[in-house]
Coordinates of C-alpha atoms in Angstrom, one line a residue:
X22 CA 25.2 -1.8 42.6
X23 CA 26.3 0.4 39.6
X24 CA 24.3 1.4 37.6
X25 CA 23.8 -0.2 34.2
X26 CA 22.8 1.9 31.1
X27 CA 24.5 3.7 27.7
X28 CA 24.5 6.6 29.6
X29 CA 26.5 6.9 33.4
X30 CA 24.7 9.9 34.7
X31 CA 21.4 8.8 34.3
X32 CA 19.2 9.2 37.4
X33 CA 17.9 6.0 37.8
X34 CA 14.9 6.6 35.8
X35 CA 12.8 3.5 35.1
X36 CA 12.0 2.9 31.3
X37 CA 9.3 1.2 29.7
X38 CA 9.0 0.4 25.9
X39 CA 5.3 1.3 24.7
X40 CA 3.7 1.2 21.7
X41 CA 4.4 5.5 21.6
X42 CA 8.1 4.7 22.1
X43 CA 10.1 4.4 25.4
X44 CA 8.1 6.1 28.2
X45 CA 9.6 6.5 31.8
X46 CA 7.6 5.2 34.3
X47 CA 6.9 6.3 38.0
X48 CA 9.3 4.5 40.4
X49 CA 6.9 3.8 43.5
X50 CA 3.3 3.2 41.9
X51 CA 1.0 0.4 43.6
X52 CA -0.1 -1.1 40.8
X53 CA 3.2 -2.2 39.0
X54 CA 3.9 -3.1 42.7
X55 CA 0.9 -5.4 42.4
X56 CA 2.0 -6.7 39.0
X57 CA 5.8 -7.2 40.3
X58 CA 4.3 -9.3 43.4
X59 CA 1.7 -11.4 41.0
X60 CA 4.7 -11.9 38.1
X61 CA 7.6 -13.0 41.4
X62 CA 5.3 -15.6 42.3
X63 CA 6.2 -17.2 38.7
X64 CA 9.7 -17.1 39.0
X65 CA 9.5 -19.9 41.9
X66 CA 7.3 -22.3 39.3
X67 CA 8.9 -25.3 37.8
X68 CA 7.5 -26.1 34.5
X69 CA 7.3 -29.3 33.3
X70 CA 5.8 -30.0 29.2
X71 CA 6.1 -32.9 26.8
X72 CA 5.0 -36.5 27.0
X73 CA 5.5 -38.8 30.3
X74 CA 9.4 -40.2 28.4
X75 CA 10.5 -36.9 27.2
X76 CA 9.7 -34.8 30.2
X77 CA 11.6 -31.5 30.3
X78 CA 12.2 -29.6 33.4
X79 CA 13.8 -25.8 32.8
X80 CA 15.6 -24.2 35.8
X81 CA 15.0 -22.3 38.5
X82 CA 16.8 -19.5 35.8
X83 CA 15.1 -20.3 33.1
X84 CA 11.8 -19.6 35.5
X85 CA 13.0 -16.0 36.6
X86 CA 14.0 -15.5 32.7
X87 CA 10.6 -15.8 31.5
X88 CA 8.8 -13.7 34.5
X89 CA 11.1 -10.7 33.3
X90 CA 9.6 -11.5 29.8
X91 CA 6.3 -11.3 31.1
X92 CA 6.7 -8.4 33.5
X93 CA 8.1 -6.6 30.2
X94 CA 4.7 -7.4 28.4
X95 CA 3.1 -6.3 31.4
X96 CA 4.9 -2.9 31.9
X97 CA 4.1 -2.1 28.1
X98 CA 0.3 -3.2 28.6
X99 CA 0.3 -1.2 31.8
X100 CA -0.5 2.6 30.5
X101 CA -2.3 3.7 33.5
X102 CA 0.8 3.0 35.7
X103 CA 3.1 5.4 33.4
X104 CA 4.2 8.4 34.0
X105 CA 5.2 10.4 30.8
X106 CA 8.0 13.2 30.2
X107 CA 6.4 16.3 30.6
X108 CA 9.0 18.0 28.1
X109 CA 7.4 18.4 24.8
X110 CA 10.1 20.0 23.2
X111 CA 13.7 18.9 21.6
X112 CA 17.2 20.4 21.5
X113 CA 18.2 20.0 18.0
X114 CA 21.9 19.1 17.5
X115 CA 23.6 18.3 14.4
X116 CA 27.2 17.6 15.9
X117 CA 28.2 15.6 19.1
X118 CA 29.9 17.8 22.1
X119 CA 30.9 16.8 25.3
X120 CA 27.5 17.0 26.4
X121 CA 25.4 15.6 24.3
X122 CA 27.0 12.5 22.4
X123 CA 25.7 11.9 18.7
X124 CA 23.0 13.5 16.5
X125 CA 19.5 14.1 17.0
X126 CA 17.4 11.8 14.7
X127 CA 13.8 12.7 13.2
X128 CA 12.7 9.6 15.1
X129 CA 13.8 11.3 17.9
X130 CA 11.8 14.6 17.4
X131 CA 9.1 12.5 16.1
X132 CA 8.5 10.6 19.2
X133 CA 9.5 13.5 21.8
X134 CA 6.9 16.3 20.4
X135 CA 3.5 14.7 21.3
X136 CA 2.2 14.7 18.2
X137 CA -0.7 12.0 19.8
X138 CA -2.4 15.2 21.3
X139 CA -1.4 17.5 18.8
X140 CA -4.1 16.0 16.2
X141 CA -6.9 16.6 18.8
X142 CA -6.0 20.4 18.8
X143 CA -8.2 21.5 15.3
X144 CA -5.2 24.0 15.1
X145 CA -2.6 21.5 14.6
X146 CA -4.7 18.4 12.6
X147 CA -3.5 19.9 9.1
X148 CA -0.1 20.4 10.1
X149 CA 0.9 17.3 11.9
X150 CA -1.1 15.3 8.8
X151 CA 1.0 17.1 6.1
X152 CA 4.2 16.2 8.1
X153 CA 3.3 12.8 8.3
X154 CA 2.4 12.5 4.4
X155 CA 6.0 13.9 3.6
X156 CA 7.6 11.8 5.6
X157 CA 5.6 9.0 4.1
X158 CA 6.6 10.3 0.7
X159 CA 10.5 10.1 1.0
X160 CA 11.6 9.8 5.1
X161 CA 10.0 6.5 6.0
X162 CA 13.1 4.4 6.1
X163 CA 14.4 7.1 7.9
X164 CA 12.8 6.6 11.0
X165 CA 13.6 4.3 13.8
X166 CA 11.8 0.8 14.8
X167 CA 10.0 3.2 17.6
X168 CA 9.0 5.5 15.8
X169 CA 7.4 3.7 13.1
X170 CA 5.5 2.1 15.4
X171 CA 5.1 5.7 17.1
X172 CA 3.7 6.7 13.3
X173 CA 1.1 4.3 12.4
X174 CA -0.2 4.6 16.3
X175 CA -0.9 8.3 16.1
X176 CA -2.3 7.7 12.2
X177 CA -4.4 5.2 13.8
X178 CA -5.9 8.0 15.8
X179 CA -6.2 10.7 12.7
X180 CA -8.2 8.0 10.9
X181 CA -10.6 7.1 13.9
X182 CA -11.1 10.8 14.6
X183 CA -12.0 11.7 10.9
X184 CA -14.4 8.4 11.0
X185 CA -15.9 9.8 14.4
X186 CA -16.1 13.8 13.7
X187 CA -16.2 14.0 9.9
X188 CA -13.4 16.1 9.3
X189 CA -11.1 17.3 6.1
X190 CA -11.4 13.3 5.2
X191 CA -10.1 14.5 1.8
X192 CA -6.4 15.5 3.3
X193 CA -6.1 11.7 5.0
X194 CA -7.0 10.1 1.6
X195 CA -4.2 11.8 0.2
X196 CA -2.1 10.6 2.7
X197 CA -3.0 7.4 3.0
X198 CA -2.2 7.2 -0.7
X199 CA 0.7 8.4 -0.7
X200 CA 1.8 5.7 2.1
X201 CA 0.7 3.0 0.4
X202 CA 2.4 3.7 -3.0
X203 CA 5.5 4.3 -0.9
X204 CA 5.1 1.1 1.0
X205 CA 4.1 -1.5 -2.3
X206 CA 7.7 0.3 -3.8
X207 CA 9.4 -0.4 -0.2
X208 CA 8.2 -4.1 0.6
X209 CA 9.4 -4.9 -3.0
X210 CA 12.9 -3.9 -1.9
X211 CA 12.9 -5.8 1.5
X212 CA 15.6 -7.6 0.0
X213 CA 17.9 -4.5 0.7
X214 CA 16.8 -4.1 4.3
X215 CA 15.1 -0.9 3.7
X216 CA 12.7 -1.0 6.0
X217 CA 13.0 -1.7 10.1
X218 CA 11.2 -4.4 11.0
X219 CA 10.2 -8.4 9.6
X220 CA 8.1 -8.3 6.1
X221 CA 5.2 -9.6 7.5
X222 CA 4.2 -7.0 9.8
X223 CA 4.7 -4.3 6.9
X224 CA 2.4 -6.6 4.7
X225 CA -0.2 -6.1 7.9
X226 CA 0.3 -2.6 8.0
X227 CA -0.1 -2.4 4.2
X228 CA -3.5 -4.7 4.4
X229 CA -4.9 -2.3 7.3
X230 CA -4.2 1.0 5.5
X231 CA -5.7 -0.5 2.8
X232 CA -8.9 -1.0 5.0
X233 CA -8.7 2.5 6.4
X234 CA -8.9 3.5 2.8
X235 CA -12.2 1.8 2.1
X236 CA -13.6 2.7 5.5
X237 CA -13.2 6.2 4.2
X238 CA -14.4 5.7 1.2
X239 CA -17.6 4.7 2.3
X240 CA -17.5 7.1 4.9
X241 CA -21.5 8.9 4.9
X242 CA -21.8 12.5 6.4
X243 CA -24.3 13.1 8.8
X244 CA -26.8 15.1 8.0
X245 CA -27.4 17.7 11.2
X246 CA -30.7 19.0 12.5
X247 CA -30.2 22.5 13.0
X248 CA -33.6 24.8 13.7
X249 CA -31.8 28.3 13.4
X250 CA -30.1 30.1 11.1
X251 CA -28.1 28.1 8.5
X252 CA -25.6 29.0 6.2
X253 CA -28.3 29.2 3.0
X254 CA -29.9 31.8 5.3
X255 CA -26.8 34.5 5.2
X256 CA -26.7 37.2 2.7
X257 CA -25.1 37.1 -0.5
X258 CA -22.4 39.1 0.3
X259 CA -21.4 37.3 3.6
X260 CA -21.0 34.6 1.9
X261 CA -19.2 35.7 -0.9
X262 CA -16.8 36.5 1.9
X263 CA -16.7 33.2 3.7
X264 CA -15.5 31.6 -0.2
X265 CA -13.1 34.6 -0.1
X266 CA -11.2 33.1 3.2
X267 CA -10.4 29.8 1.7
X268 CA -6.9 29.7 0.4
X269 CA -7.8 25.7 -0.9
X270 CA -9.2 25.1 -4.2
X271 CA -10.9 21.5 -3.3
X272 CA -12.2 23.8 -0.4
X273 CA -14.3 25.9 -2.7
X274 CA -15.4 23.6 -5.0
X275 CA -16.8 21.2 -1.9
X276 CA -18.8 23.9 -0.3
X277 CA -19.7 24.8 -3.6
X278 CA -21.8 21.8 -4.2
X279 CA -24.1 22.4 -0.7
X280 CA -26.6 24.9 -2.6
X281 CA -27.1 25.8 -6.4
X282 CA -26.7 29.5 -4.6
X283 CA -23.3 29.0 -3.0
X284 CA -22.1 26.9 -6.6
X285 CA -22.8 30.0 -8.1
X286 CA -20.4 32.3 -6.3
X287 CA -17.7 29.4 -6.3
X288 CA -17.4 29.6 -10.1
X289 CA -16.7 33.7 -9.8
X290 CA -13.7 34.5 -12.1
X291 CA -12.7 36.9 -9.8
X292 CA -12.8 34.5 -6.9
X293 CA -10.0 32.3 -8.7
X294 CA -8.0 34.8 -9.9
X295 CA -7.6 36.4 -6.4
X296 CA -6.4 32.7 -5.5
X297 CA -4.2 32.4 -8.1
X298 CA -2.2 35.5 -7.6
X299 CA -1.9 34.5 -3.9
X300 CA -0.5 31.2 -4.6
X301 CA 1.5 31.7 -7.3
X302 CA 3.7 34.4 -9.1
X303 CA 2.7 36.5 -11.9
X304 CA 5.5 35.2 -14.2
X305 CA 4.3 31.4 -13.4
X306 CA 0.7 31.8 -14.2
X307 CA 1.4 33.9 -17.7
X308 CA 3.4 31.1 -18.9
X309 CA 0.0 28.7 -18.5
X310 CA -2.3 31.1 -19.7
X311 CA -5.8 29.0 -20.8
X312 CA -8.2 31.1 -22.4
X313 CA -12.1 29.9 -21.8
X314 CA -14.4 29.7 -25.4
X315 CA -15.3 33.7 -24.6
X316 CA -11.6 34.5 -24.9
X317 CA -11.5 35.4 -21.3
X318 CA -8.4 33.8 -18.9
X319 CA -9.7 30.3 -17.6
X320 CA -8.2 31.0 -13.9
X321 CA -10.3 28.3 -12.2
X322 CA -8.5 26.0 -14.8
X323 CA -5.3 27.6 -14.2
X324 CA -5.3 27.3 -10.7
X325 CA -5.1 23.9 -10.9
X326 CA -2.3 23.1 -13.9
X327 CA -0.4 25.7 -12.1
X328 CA -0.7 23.6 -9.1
X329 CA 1.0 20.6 -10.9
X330 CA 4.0 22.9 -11.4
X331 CA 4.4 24.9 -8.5
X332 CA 3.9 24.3 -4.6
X333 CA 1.2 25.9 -3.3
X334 CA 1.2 28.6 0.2
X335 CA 0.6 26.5 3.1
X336 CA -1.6 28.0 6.2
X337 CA -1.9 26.4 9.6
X338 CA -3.4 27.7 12.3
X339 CA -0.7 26.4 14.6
X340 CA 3.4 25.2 13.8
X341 CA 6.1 24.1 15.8
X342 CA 8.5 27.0 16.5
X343 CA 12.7 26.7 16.5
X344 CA 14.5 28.9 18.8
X345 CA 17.6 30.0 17.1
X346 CA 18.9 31.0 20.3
X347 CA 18.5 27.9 22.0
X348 CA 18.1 25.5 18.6
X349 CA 15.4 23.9 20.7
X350 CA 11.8 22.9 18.7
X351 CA 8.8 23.1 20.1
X352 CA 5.2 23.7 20.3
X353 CA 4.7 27.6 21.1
X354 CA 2.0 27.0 24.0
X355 CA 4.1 24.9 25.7
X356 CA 6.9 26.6 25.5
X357 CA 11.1 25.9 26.2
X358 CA 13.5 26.9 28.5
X359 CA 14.5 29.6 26.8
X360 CA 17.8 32.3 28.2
X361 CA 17.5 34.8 25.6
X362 CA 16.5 38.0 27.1
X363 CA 13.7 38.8 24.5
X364 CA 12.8 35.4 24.0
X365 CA 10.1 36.1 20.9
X366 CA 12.8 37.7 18.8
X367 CA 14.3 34.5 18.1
X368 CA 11.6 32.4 17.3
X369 CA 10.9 30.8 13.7
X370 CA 8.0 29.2 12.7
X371 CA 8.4 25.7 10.9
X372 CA 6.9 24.2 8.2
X373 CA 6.3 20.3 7.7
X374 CA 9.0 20.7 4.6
X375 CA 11.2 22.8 7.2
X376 CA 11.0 20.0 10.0
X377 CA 12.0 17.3 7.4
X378 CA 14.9 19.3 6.4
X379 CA 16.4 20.0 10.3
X380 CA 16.9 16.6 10.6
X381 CA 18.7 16.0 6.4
X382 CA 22.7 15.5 7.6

């Protein structure tokens, strides 16, 4: 029997739509066997419904057509029966050739780079929260039914593990803010089909970020019982270096607030002037100069008016890297199939701004 599909050279892989996206799934495993035998049984049912005078009786067809429906709802509840590309990387094409037929889509990349394991790696939580916040900002729309769904699953999983380990809850309140202004403006303009999808499932989605936001806002910290040495406990100078390291304002405010010692040595002049001078140019900060009542420059003020006019340096402990050789995107531990012969002269780091703008045709 031929086989049936968009594409002729397929291998015969089996597919399975999931909540993630479309996942291919192991061809001999003994529980969808068990599922496939349990669901047949159905097929050979007649179903009868309605009062004694209006008795309807569907077909044997119309039997076998609703056990495929439910072995498709099985298949997509069925995770521990799936077996998931290992590939965690994504040949970026902007043109079609003869063999690879269209474009690649940022749904596509979006669903294809495991981003779901990426936020438990503390290396890769900022990055993969400020990519979704852009894309919340402006590339929503752009993404496909899949990946939407793909989107608000892995957010789902960002919010539950800032609930359970505490962390940088500030960065998801700004993105959950910024996805909810985007999505009041969107579901206004449903009327123009701009979003994939029926209305009332955004309005849900809308309703639960708005609960996410309130679970975080009365999010408590716990307070841990530690016996040795503390942070209060370092030397002045040690921690003068620690405030040194942090390249975020909101950062050094925050840890400001834990003693009256460390407020202290958060309100340095020096310590804000050394951040503004890496962020930002010397010509942007003298045309905001604010003087402070002693006549002295203000540069814990100016730090953050100049950060309403200019973008700020962003630092991640881990990005996805591009391979100009290959024009393949990946995550750098995982690695690609790379031919180059020096493979790590053609690698590029990307930023959340640079991965939107790959996929911008």
């Amino acid at each position: 029997m031929p086989f049936l599909g968009q594409d002729w050279r397929s291998p015969g892989w089996r597919w399975v739509k999931t909540e993630d996206g479309w996942k291919r799934c192991e061809p001999f495993s003994p529980a969808l066997e068990d599922g496939n035998n349990q669901l047949n049984d159905i097929s050979h049912t007649v179903i009868i419904t309605g009062d004694d005078e209006n008795e309807e009786v569907y077909s044997t067809e119309d039997c076998e057509f609703a056990a495929k429906k439910r072995k498709k709802d099985h298949f997509r509840n069925n995770t521990d029966s799936q077996c998931f590309y290992r590939e965690k990387w994504i040949y970026v094409h902007k043109e079609s050739t003869r063999e690879r037929h269209g474009y690649c889509t940022l749904g596509e990349a979006f669903n294809r780079l495991d981003f779901s394991s990426a936020i438990q790696d503390i290396r890769r939580f900022n990055y993969v929260v400020k990519l979704l916040q852009l894309i919340a900002k402006s590339q929503l729309t752009s993404l496909s039914g899949a990946a939407q769904k793909n989107y608000f699953n892995i957010l789902d999983k960002i919010v539950r593990k800032v609930m359970e380990d505490q962390y940088n809850p500030r960065l998801i309140k700004d993105l959950l803010q910024d996805l909810s202004s985007t999505l009041c403006i969107l579901i206004r303009g449903v009327g123009k089909s701009v979003l994939v999808g029926n209305i009332n499932i955004w309005i849900c989605r809308l309703e639960t970020i708005l609960l996410w936001q309130q679970q975080l806002k009365n999010l408590q910290m716990n307070k841990q019982v530690n016996n040795g040495l503390t942070l209060s406990d370092l030397p002045l100078h040690m921690l003068n270096n620690i405030l040194y390291r942090f390249s975020d304002g909101w950062d050094i405010i925050t840890l400001g607030q834990v003693t009256p010692t460390l407020y202290m040595l958060s309100e340095d002049r020096q310590l804000w002037k050394k951040l503004c001078q890496y962020h930002f140019a010397e010509k942007q900060f003298c045309r905001h100069l604010i003087p402070s009542e002693k006549g002295h420059i203000d540069w814990k003020l100016m730090y953050f008016a100049l950060q309403k006019y200019y973008p700020i340096k962003e630092q991640y402990g881990d990005t996805l890297h591009f391979c100009r050789h290959c024009s393949i995107l990946f995550w750098k531990d995982t690695g690609h199939p790379c031919t180059a012969s020096d493979p790590n002269t053609c690698l590029m780091p990307v930023s959340p701004q640079h991965f939107i703008d790959l996929f911008k045709f």
